[in-house]
Amino acid sequence: MIYVKSQSDIERMRESGRLTRDTLDLIGSKIRPGMTTKEIDRIAYEFITSCGATPSFLGYNGYPASVCVSIDDTVVHGIPSEDIIIREGQIVSVDCGVLYNGWQGDAARTFCVGNVSEEKRKLVKVTEECFFKAIENLRDGSPLGDIGYYVQTHAESNGFSVVRALVGHGIGRDMHEDPSVPNYGRKGTGIRLKKGMAIAIEPMINAGDYRVKFMSDGWTCKTIDQKPSAHYENTVVITDNGVEILTL
Ligand code: MF3
Ligand code: CO
């Protein structure tokens, strides 16, 4: 069941969205070679709680941290660890959820650390572009399948592939609500989005093959071919004539 948000709901989602964005901006300003992924997690936890908000990932289905930190061939859901050191040349995806006043925000960025190869830089750029292509023509009445169509078309026309095993989602009082928002699909298909629906659009794009595997920790998701992967996510709400991005 898809919950349509009222203006006052959306006002509150703006606040959790803003805190999610601020957390990722703060991490982007601090991320350096030599840091552990656990340090990234500590920065997020300290900031979110200092704002009177809750890191929504912490404890979600037993997830043990406030953010996911996923390096290079890790697609998503990398668990922060004192043993994982961020190195120059890596691409580091950070995914963050914030619960504030009963409403969720969810967003992800992929950061380039130091000097990063041309291929990885292009992957990060194209992944961000996939999100913006997806929302370019999105508005009240748009078919949900258009999102996946635009993401997939842009990724594949650049020689990259779209992860199928994980998808975007509705968001509101819960982090994951209906509908599912795949990053692949056909134009003109699926339910029609309506003004007031809130969704997290989150392209996960691989440099090589789309297939992924889950590691024995039950979370960490990696590419099978060990090529790099990037992730970019924002929470958006559908308006009359477009979308409002709540986490940018
Ligand atoms: N941000 C992820 C998503 O969009 C959720 C991460 S899973 C968690 O679905 F366990 F870390 F919360
Ligand atoms: Co999400």
PDB file of C-alpha atoms and ligand atoms in Angstrom:
ATOM      1  CA  MET A   1       0.000   0.000   0.000  1.00  0.00           C
ATOM      2  CA  ILE A   2       1.355   3.379  -1.011  1.00  0.00           C
ATOM      3  CA  TYR A   3       0.906   6.226   1.484  1.00  0.00           C
ATOM      4  CA  VAL A   4       0.338   9.650  -0.072  1.00  0.00           C
ATOM      5  CA  LYS A   5       1.904  12.399   2.046  1.00  0.00           C
ATOM      6  CA  SER A   6       0.138  15.613   3.062  1.00  0.00           C
ATOM      7  CA  GLN A   7       1.798  19.024   2.944  1.00  0.00           C
ATOM      8  CA  SER A   8       2.562  18.827   6.670  1.00  0.00           C
ATOM      9  CA  ASP A   9       4.015  15.313   6.263  1.00  0.00           C
ATOM     10  CA  ILE A  10       6.231  16.654   3.490  1.00  0.00           C
ATOM     11  CA  GLU A  11       7.362  19.547   5.662  1.00  0.00           C
ATOM     12  CA  ARG A  12       8.565  17.035   8.230  1.00  0.00           C
ATOM     13  CA  MET A  13      10.209  14.868   5.570  1.00  0.00           C
ATOM     14  CA  ARG A  14      12.104  17.974   4.441  1.00  0.00           C
ATOM     15  CA  GLU A  15      13.678  18.129   7.892  1.00  0.00           C
ATOM     16  CA  SER A  16      14.778  14.485   8.028  1.00  0.00           C
ATOM     17  CA  GLY A  17      15.923  14.842   4.419  1.00  0.00           C
ATOM     18  CA  ARG A  18      17.996  17.887   5.277  1.00  0.00           C
ATOM     19  CA  LEU A  19      19.689  16.071   8.176  1.00  0.00           C
ATOM     20  CA  THR A  20      20.447  13.103   5.901  1.00  0.00           C
ATOM     21  CA  ARG A  21      22.002  15.469   3.353  1.00  0.00           C
ATOM     22  CA  ASP A  22      23.970  17.305   6.044  1.00  0.00           C
ATOM     23  CA  THR A  23      25.360  14.018   7.389  1.00  0.00           C
ATOM     24  CA  LEU A  24      26.614  13.020   3.935  1.00  0.00           C
ATOM     25  CA  ASP A  25      28.041  16.503   3.279  1.00  0.00           C
ATOM     26  CA  LEU A  26      29.911  16.311   6.588  1.00  0.00           C
ATOM     27  CA  ILE A  27      31.328  12.891   5.682  1.00  0.00           C
ATOM     28  CA  GLY A  28      32.285  14.215   2.237  1.00  0.00           C
ATOM     29  CA  SER A  29      34.242  17.034   3.870  1.00  0.00           C
ATOM     30  CA  LYS A  30      36.121  14.647   6.201  1.00  0.00           C
ATOM     31  CA  ILE A  31      36.790  11.525   4.152  1.00  0.00           C
ATOM     32  CA  ARG A  32      40.547  10.993   3.669  1.00  0.00           C
ATOM     33  CA  PRO A  33      42.942   8.166   2.800  1.00  0.00           C
ATOM     34  CA  GLY A  34      44.034   6.408   6.003  1.00  0.00           C
ATOM     35  CA  MET A  35      40.661   6.686   7.756  1.00  0.00           C
ATOM     36  CA  THR A  36      38.840   3.502   8.655  1.00  0.00           C
ATOM     37  CA  THR A  37      35.247   2.976   7.555  1.00  0.00           C
ATOM     38  CA  LYS A  38      34.383   2.784  11.277  1.00  0.00           C
ATOM     39  CA  GLU A  39      35.545   6.420  11.636  1.00  0.00           C
ATOM     40  CA  ILE A  40      33.037   7.380   8.934  1.00  0.00           C
ATOM     41  CA  ASP A  41      30.362   5.597  10.940  1.00  0.00           C
ATOM     42  CA  ARG A  42      31.336   7.434  14.139  1.00  0.00           C
ATOM     43  CA  ILE A  43      31.113  10.816  12.384  1.00  0.00           C
ATOM     44  CA  ALA A  44      27.610   9.940  11.184  1.00  0.00           C
ATOM     45  CA  TYR A  45      26.431   8.628  14.563  1.00  0.00           C
ATOM     46  CA  GLU A  46      27.767  11.643  16.488  1.00  0.00           C
ATOM     47  CA  PHE A  47      26.288  14.170  14.060  1.00  0.00           C
ATOM     48  CA  ILE A  48      22.857  12.540  13.722  1.00  0.00           C
ATOM     49  CA  THR A  49      22.388  12.035  17.458  1.00  0.00           C
ATOM     50  CA  SER A  50      23.667  15.566  18.222  1.00  0.00           C
ATOM     51  CA  CYS A  51      20.778  16.833  16.071  1.00  0.00           C
ATOM     52  CA  GLY A  52      18.264  14.937  18.204  1.00  0.00           C
ATOM     53  CA  ALA A  53      17.685  12.445  15.387  1.00  0.00           C
ATOM     54  CA  THR A  54      18.166   8.681  15.088  1.00  0.00           C
ATOM     55  CA  PRO A  55      20.379   6.831  12.575  1.00  0.00           C
ATOM     56  CA  SER A  56      17.697   4.634  11.030  1.00  0.00           C
ATOM     57  CA  PHE A  57      20.025   1.904   9.781  1.00  0.00           C
ATOM     58  CA  LEU A  58      21.337   1.138  13.288  1.00  0.00           C
ATOM     59  CA  GLY A  59      19.588  -2.041  14.392  1.00  0.00           C
ATOM     60  CA  TYR A  60      17.499  -2.271  11.201  1.00  0.00           C
ATOM     61  CA  ASN A  61      17.087  -6.036  10.655  1.00  0.00           C
ATOM     62  CA  GLY A  62      20.112  -6.348  12.951  1.00  0.00           C
ATOM     63  CA  TYR A  63      22.343  -4.033  10.899  1.00  0.00           C
ATOM     64  CA  PRO A  64      25.170  -3.029  13.272  1.00  0.00           C
ATOM     65  CA  ALA A  65      26.027   0.553  12.177  1.00  0.00           C
ATOM     66  CA  SER A  66      24.643   3.996  11.331  1.00  0.00           C
ATOM     67  CA  VAL A  67      25.784   4.072   7.711  1.00  0.00           C
ATOM     68  CA  CYS A  68      26.839   1.645   4.996  1.00  0.00           C
ATOM     69  CA  VAL A  69      30.340   2.252   3.608  1.00  0.00           C
ATOM     70  CA  SER A  70      31.011   0.366   0.387  1.00  0.00           C
ATOM     71  CA  ILE A  71      34.406   0.549  -1.320  1.00  0.00           C
ATOM     72  CA  ASP A  72      35.167  -0.185  -5.008  1.00  0.00           C
ATOM     73  CA  ASP A  73      33.718  -3.643  -5.826  1.00  0.00           C
ATOM     74  CA  THR A  74      31.408  -3.488  -2.808  1.00  0.00           C
ATOM     75  CA  VAL A  75      28.088  -2.378  -4.283  1.00  0.00           C
ATOM     76  CA  VAL A  76      26.165  -1.529  -1.098  1.00  0.00           C
ATOM     77  CA  HIS A  77      25.704  -2.472   2.584  1.00  0.00           C
ATOM     78  CA  GLY A  78      29.412  -2.508   3.466  1.00  0.00           C
ATOM     79  CA  ILE A  79      29.578  -2.738   7.278  1.00  0.00           C
ATOM     80  CA  PRO A  80      31.918  -0.136   8.835  1.00  0.00           C
ATOM     81  CA  SER A  81      34.972  -1.737  10.424  1.00  0.00           C
ATOM     82  CA  GLU A  82      38.159  -0.712  12.256  1.00  0.00           C
ATOM     83  CA  ASP A  83      39.922  -3.114   9.868  1.00  0.00           C
ATOM     84  CA  ILE A  84      38.864  -1.466   6.613  1.00  0.00           C
ATOM     85  CA  ILE A  85      41.152   1.451   5.737  1.00  0.00           C
ATOM     86  CA  ILE A  86      40.178   3.904   3.014  1.00  0.00           C
ATOM     87  CA  ARG A  87      42.954   4.279   0.416  1.00  0.00           C
ATOM     88  CA  GLU A  88      43.799   6.852  -2.205  1.00  0.00           C
ATOM     89  CA  GLY A  89      42.245   5.929  -5.565  1.00  0.00           C
ATOM     90  CA  GLN A  90      39.186   4.210  -4.128  1.00  0.00           C
ATOM     91  CA  ILE A  91      35.549   5.095  -4.697  1.00  0.00           C
ATOM     92  CA  VAL A  92      33.636   5.007  -1.438  1.00  0.00           C
ATOM     93  CA  SER A  93      29.825   4.870  -1.338  1.00  0.00           C
ATOM     94  CA  VAL A  94      28.204   6.074   1.855  1.00  0.00           C
ATOM     95  CA  ASP A  95      24.509   5.336   2.409  1.00  0.00           C
ATOM     96  CA  CYS A  96      22.713   7.053   5.282  1.00  0.00           C
ATOM     97  CA  GLY A  97      19.226   7.039   6.783  1.00  0.00           C
ATOM     98  CA  VAL A  98      17.926   9.519   9.346  1.00  0.00           C
ATOM     99  CA  LEU A  99      14.731   9.302  11.414  1.00  0.00           C
ATOM    100  CA  TYR A 100      13.591  12.675  12.758  1.00  0.00           C
ATOM    101  CA  ASN A 101      10.228  13.475  14.337  1.00  0.00           C
ATOM    102  CA  GLY A 102       8.824  10.190  13.049  1.00  0.00           C
ATOM    103  CA  TRP A 103       9.875  10.649   9.410  1.00  0.00           C
ATOM    104  CA  GLN A 104      12.648   9.056   7.374  1.00  0.00           C
ATOM    105  CA  GLY A 105      15.280  10.411   5.017  1.00  0.00           C
ATOM    106  CA  ASP A 106      17.512   8.134   2.921  1.00  0.00           C
ATOM    107  CA  ALA A 107      20.373   9.112   0.624  1.00  0.00           C
ATOM    108  CA  ALA A 108      23.729   7.903  -0.679  1.00  0.00           C
ATOM    109  CA  ARG A 109      26.775   9.438  -2.314  1.00  0.00           C
ATOM    110  CA  THR A 110      29.885   7.912  -3.867  1.00  0.00           C
ATOM    111  CA  PHE A 111      33.056   9.833  -3.005  1.00  0.00           C
ATOM    112  CA  CYS A 112      36.269   9.730  -5.042  1.00  0.00           C
ATOM    113  CA  VAL A 113      39.218   9.566  -2.629  1.00  0.00           C
ATOM    114  CA  GLY A 114      42.323  11.334  -3.923  1.00  0.00           C
ATOM    115  CA  ASN A 115      43.474  10.459  -7.408  1.00  0.00           C
ATOM    116  CA  VAL A 116      40.901   8.105  -8.919  1.00  0.00           C
ATOM    117  CA  SER A 117      41.174   6.345 -12.294  1.00  0.00           C
ATOM    118  CA  GLU A 118      39.361   7.757 -15.310  1.00  0.00           C
ATOM    119  CA  GLU A 119      37.055   4.706 -15.449  1.00  0.00           C
ATOM    120  CA  LYS A 120      35.975   4.987 -11.824  1.00  0.00           C
ATOM    121  CA  ARG A 121      35.443   8.727 -12.095  1.00  0.00           C
ATOM    122  CA  LYS A 122      33.244   8.185 -15.115  1.00  0.00           C
ATOM    123  CA  LEU A 123      31.300   5.480 -13.265  1.00  0.00           C
ATOM    124  CA  VAL A 124      30.608   7.837 -10.351  1.00  0.00           C
ATOM    125  CA  LYS A 125      29.553  10.653 -12.690  1.00  0.00           C
ATOM    126  CA  VAL A 126      27.283   8.458 -14.807  1.00  0.00           C
ATOM    127  CA  THR A 127      25.651   6.991 -11.672  1.00  0.00           C
ATOM    128  CA  GLU A 128      24.733  10.505 -10.467  1.00  0.00           C
ATOM    129  CA  GLU A 129      23.512  11.398 -13.944  1.00  0.00           C
ATOM    130  CA  CYS A 130      21.286   8.290 -13.912  1.00  0.00           C
ATOM    131  CA  PHE A 131      19.396   9.742 -10.938  1.00  0.00           C
ATOM    132  CA  PHE A 132      18.949  13.115 -12.644  1.00  0.00           C
ATOM    133  CA  LYS A 133      17.850  11.510 -15.933  1.00  0.00           C
ATOM    134  CA  ALA A 134      15.274   9.535 -13.946  1.00  0.00           C
ATOM    135  CA  ILE A 135      13.711  12.623 -12.355  1.00  0.00           C
ATOM    136  CA  GLU A 136      13.992  14.923 -15.372  1.00  0.00           C
ATOM    137  CA  ASN A 137      10.468  14.280 -16.614  1.00  0.00           C
ATOM    138  CA  LEU A 138       8.987  12.754 -13.464  1.00  0.00           C
ATOM    139  CA  ARG A 139       5.761  14.317 -12.154  1.00  0.00           C
ATOM    140  CA  ASP A 140       2.211  13.606 -11.014  1.00  0.00           C
ATOM    141  CA  GLY A 141       0.923  10.850 -13.326  1.00  0.00           C
ATOM    142  CA  SER A 142       4.294   9.496 -14.491  1.00  0.00           C
ATOM    143  CA  PRO A 143       4.521   5.702 -14.847  1.00  0.00           C
ATOM    144  CA  LEU A 144       6.886   4.208 -12.257  1.00  0.00           C
ATOM    145  CA  GLY A 145       8.649   2.175 -14.972  1.00  0.00           C
ATOM    146  CA  ASP A 146       9.979   5.372 -16.531  1.00  0.00           C
ATOM    147  CA  ILE A 147      12.474   5.707 -13.661  1.00  0.00           C
ATOM    148  CA  GLY A 148      14.098   2.362 -14.404  1.00  0.00           C
ATOM    149  CA  TYR A 149      13.957   3.001 -18.119  1.00  0.00           C
ATOM    150  CA  TYR A 150      15.897   6.272 -17.883  1.00  0.00           C
ATOM    151  CA  VAL A 151      18.419   4.903 -15.371  1.00  0.00           C
ATOM    152  CA  GLN A 152      19.078   1.773 -17.428  1.00  0.00           C
ATOM    153  CA  THR A 153      19.274   3.600 -20.744  1.00  0.00           C
ATOM    154  CA  HIS A 154      21.826   6.091 -19.438  1.00  0.00           C
ATOM    155  CA  ALA A 155      23.940   3.471 -17.638  1.00  0.00           C
ATOM    156  CA  GLU A 156      24.016   1.015 -20.543  1.00  0.00           C
ATOM    157  CA  SER A 157      24.641   3.670 -23.192  1.00  0.00           C
ATOM    158  CA  ASN A 158      27.814   4.472 -21.231  1.00  0.00           C
ATOM    159  CA  GLY A 159      28.894   0.818 -21.223  1.00  0.00           C
ATOM    160  CA  PHE A 160      27.895   0.152 -17.605  1.00  0.00           C
ATOM    161  CA  SER A 161      25.283  -2.173 -16.088  1.00  0.00           C
ATOM    162  CA  VAL A 162      22.400  -1.843 -13.640  1.00  0.00           C
ATOM    163  CA  VAL A 163      22.219  -3.908 -10.448  1.00  0.00           C
ATOM    164  CA  ARG A 164      18.949  -5.885 -10.384  1.00  0.00           C
ATOM    165  CA  ALA A 165      19.173  -7.550  -6.975  1.00  0.00           C
ATOM    166  CA  LEU A 166      18.437  -4.328  -5.061  1.00  0.00           C
ATOM    167  CA  VAL A 167      15.968  -1.559  -5.812  1.00  0.00           C
ATOM    168  CA  GLY A 168      14.745   1.837  -4.629  1.00  0.00           C
ATOM    169  CA  HIS A 169      11.594   2.155  -2.547  1.00  0.00           C
ATOM    170  CA  GLY A 170       8.794   4.245  -1.159  1.00  0.00           C
ATOM    171  CA  ILE A 171       9.712   6.082   2.042  1.00  0.00           C
ATOM    172  CA  GLY A 172       7.884   7.992   4.762  1.00  0.00           C
ATOM    173  CA  ARG A 173       7.266   6.982   8.354  1.00  0.00           C
ATOM    174  CA  ASP A 174       9.066   3.760   7.395  1.00  0.00           C
ATOM    175  CA  MET A 175      12.372   3.613   5.561  1.00  0.00           C
ATOM    176  CA  HIS A 176      11.029   1.024   3.150  1.00  0.00           C
ATOM    177  CA  GLU A 177       7.454   1.476   1.949  1.00  0.00           C
ATOM    178  CA  ASP A 178       5.713   0.525  -1.275  1.00  0.00           C
ATOM    179  CA  PRO A 179       6.338   0.780  -4.142  1.00  0.00           C
ATOM    180  CA  SER A 180       9.597  -0.915  -5.184  1.00  0.00           C
ATOM    181  CA  VAL A 181      11.553   1.323  -7.539  1.00  0.00           C
ATOM    182  CA  PRO A 182      13.754  -0.775  -9.864  1.00  0.00           C
ATOM    183  CA  ASN A 183      16.623   0.792 -11.781  1.00  0.00           C
ATOM    184  CA  TYR A 184      15.674  -1.138 -14.919  1.00  0.00           C
ATOM    185  CA  GLY A 185      12.439  -1.340 -16.819  1.00  0.00           C
ATOM    186  CA  ARG A 186      10.262  -0.210 -19.674  1.00  0.00           C
ATOM    187  CA  LYS A 187       8.929   3.224 -20.361  1.00  0.00           C
ATOM    188  CA  GLY A 188       5.200   3.660 -19.830  1.00  0.00           C
ATOM    189  CA  THR A 189       4.820   0.614 -17.542  1.00  0.00           C
ATOM    190  CA  GLY A 190       3.898   0.251 -13.885  1.00  0.00           C
ATOM    191  CA  ILE A 191       1.700   2.225 -11.531  1.00  0.00           C
ATOM    192  CA  ARG A 192       1.231   5.953 -12.020  1.00  0.00           C
ATOM    193  CA  LEU A 193       3.027   8.092  -9.463  1.00  0.00           C
ATOM    194  CA  LYS A 194       0.872  10.682  -7.737  1.00  0.00           C
ATOM    195  CA  LYS A 195       1.499  14.020  -6.140  1.00  0.00           C
ATOM    196  CA  GLY A 196       2.520  13.435  -2.506  1.00  0.00           C
ATOM    197  CA  MET A 197       4.164  10.044  -3.030  1.00  0.00           C
ATOM    198  CA  ALA A 198       7.689   9.924  -1.621  1.00  0.00           C
ATOM    199  CA  ILE A 199      10.305   7.558  -3.034  1.00  0.00           C
ATOM    200  CA  ALA A 200      14.010   6.874  -2.678  1.00  0.00           C
ATOM    201  CA  ILE A 201      15.550   6.609  -6.141  1.00  0.00           C
ATOM    202  CA  GLU A 202      18.911   4.877  -5.895  1.00  0.00           C
ATOM    203  CA  PRO A 203      20.812   3.759  -8.976  1.00  0.00           C
ATOM    204  CA  MET A 204      23.481   1.122  -8.219  1.00  0.00           C
ATOM    205  CA  ILE A 205      25.640   0.955 -11.335  1.00  0.00           C
ATOM    206  CA  ASN A 206      28.441  -1.538 -12.100  1.00  0.00           C
ATOM    207  CA  ALA A 207      31.423  -0.918 -14.339  1.00  0.00           C
ATOM    208  CA  GLY A 208      31.240  -4.543 -15.525  1.00  0.00           C
ATOM    209  CA  ASP A 209      28.557  -7.221 -15.218  1.00  0.00           C
ATOM    210  CA  TYR A 210      25.338  -6.508 -13.290  1.00  0.00           C
ATOM    211  CA  ARG A 211      25.533  -9.640 -11.147  1.00  0.00           C
ATOM    212  CA  VAL A 212      26.276  -9.345  -7.433  1.00  0.00           C
ATOM    213  CA  LYS A 213      26.841 -11.686  -4.485  1.00  0.00           C
ATOM    214  CA  PHE A 214      26.204 -11.308  -0.762  1.00  0.00           C
ATOM    215  CA  MET A 215      29.070 -12.074   1.592  1.00  0.00           C
ATOM    216  CA  SER A 216      28.891 -14.336   4.665  1.00  0.00           C
ATOM    217  CA  ASP A 217      28.219 -11.379   7.017  1.00  0.00           C
ATOM    218  CA  GLY A 218      24.744 -11.368   5.452  1.00  0.00           C
ATOM    219  CA  TRP A 219      25.049  -7.737   4.307  1.00  0.00           C
ATOM    220  CA  THR A 220      28.074  -6.840   2.201  1.00  0.00           C
ATOM    221  CA  CYS A 221      27.081  -6.931  -1.456  1.00  0.00           C
ATOM    222  CA  LYS A 222      29.893  -7.168  -4.046  1.00  0.00           C
ATOM    223  CA  THR A 223      30.154  -7.419  -7.794  1.00  0.00           C
ATOM    224  CA  ILE A 224      30.881 -10.966  -8.951  1.00  0.00           C
ATOM    225  CA  ASP A 225      33.429  -9.803 -11.532  1.00  0.00           C
ATOM    226  CA  GLN A 226      35.181  -7.649  -8.874  1.00  0.00           C
ATOM    227  CA  LYS A 227      34.848  -4.541 -10.998  1.00  0.00           C
ATOM    228  CA  PRO A 228      33.842  -1.297  -9.251  1.00  0.00           C
ATOM    229  CA  SER A 229      30.303  -0.188  -8.511  1.00  0.00           C
ATOM    230  CA  ALA A 230      28.802   3.187  -7.576  1.00  0.00           C
ATOM    231  CA  HIS A 231      25.638   4.225  -5.734  1.00  0.00           C
ATOM    232  CA  TYR A 232      23.741   7.507  -5.669  1.00  0.00           C
ATOM    233  CA  GLU A 233      20.443   8.030  -3.863  1.00  0.00           C
ATOM    234  CA  ASN A 234      18.017  10.771  -2.952  1.00  0.00           C
ATOM    235  CA  THR A 235      14.620  10.876  -1.310  1.00  0.00           C
ATOM    236  CA  VAL A 236      12.162  12.745  -3.532  1.00  0.00           C
ATOM    237  CA  VAL A 237       8.498  13.690  -3.376  1.00  0.00           C
ATOM    238  CA  ILE A 238       6.261  13.930  -6.445  1.00  0.00           C
ATOM    239  CA  THR A 239       4.744  17.357  -7.067  1.00  0.00           C
ATOM    240  CA  ASP A 240       2.278  18.708  -9.676  1.00  0.00           C
ATOM    241  CA  ASN A 241       4.928  19.659 -12.160  1.00  0.00           C
ATOM    242  CA  GLY A 242       7.988  17.637 -11.133  1.00  0.00           C
ATOM    243  CA  VAL A 243       9.731  16.333  -8.048  1.00  0.00           C
ATOM    244  CA  GLU A 244      11.176  17.979  -4.980  1.00  0.00           C
ATOM    245  CA  ILE A 245      14.482  16.458  -3.881  1.00  0.00           C
ATOM    246  CA  LEU A 246      14.508  16.288  -0.069  1.00  0.00           C
ATOM    247  CA  THR A 247      18.094  15.139   0.483  1.00  0.00           C
ATOM    248  CA  LEU A 248      20.115  17.499  -1.729  1.00  0.00           C
TER     249      LEU A 248
HETATM  250  N1  MF3 B   1      19.698   2.713   2.363  1.00  0.00           N
HETATM  251  C1  MF3 B   1      19.428   1.340   2.150  1.00  0.00           C
HETATM  252  C2  MF3 B   1      18.234   1.294   1.264  1.00  0.00           C
HETATM  253  O1  MF3 B   1      18.042   2.201   0.554  1.00  0.00           O
HETATM  254  C3  MF3 B   1      19.184   0.605   3.397  1.00  0.00           C
HETATM  255  C4  MF3 B   1      20.411   0.122   4.008  1.00  0.00           C
HETATM  256  S1  MF3 B   1      20.098  -1.323   4.804  1.00  0.00           S
HETATM  257  C5  MF3 B   1      20.484  -1.051   6.393  1.00  0.00           C
HETATM  258  O2  MF3 B   1      17.472   0.399   1.238  1.00  0.00           O
HETATM  259  F1  MF3 B   1      20.321  -2.119   7.013  1.00  0.00           F
HETATM  260  F2  MF3 B   1      21.693  -0.612   6.463  1.00  0.00           F
HETATM  261  F3  MF3 B   1      19.670  -0.195   6.887  1.00  0.00           F
HETATM  262 CO    CO B   2      17.243   3.521   0.033  1.00  0.00          CO
END
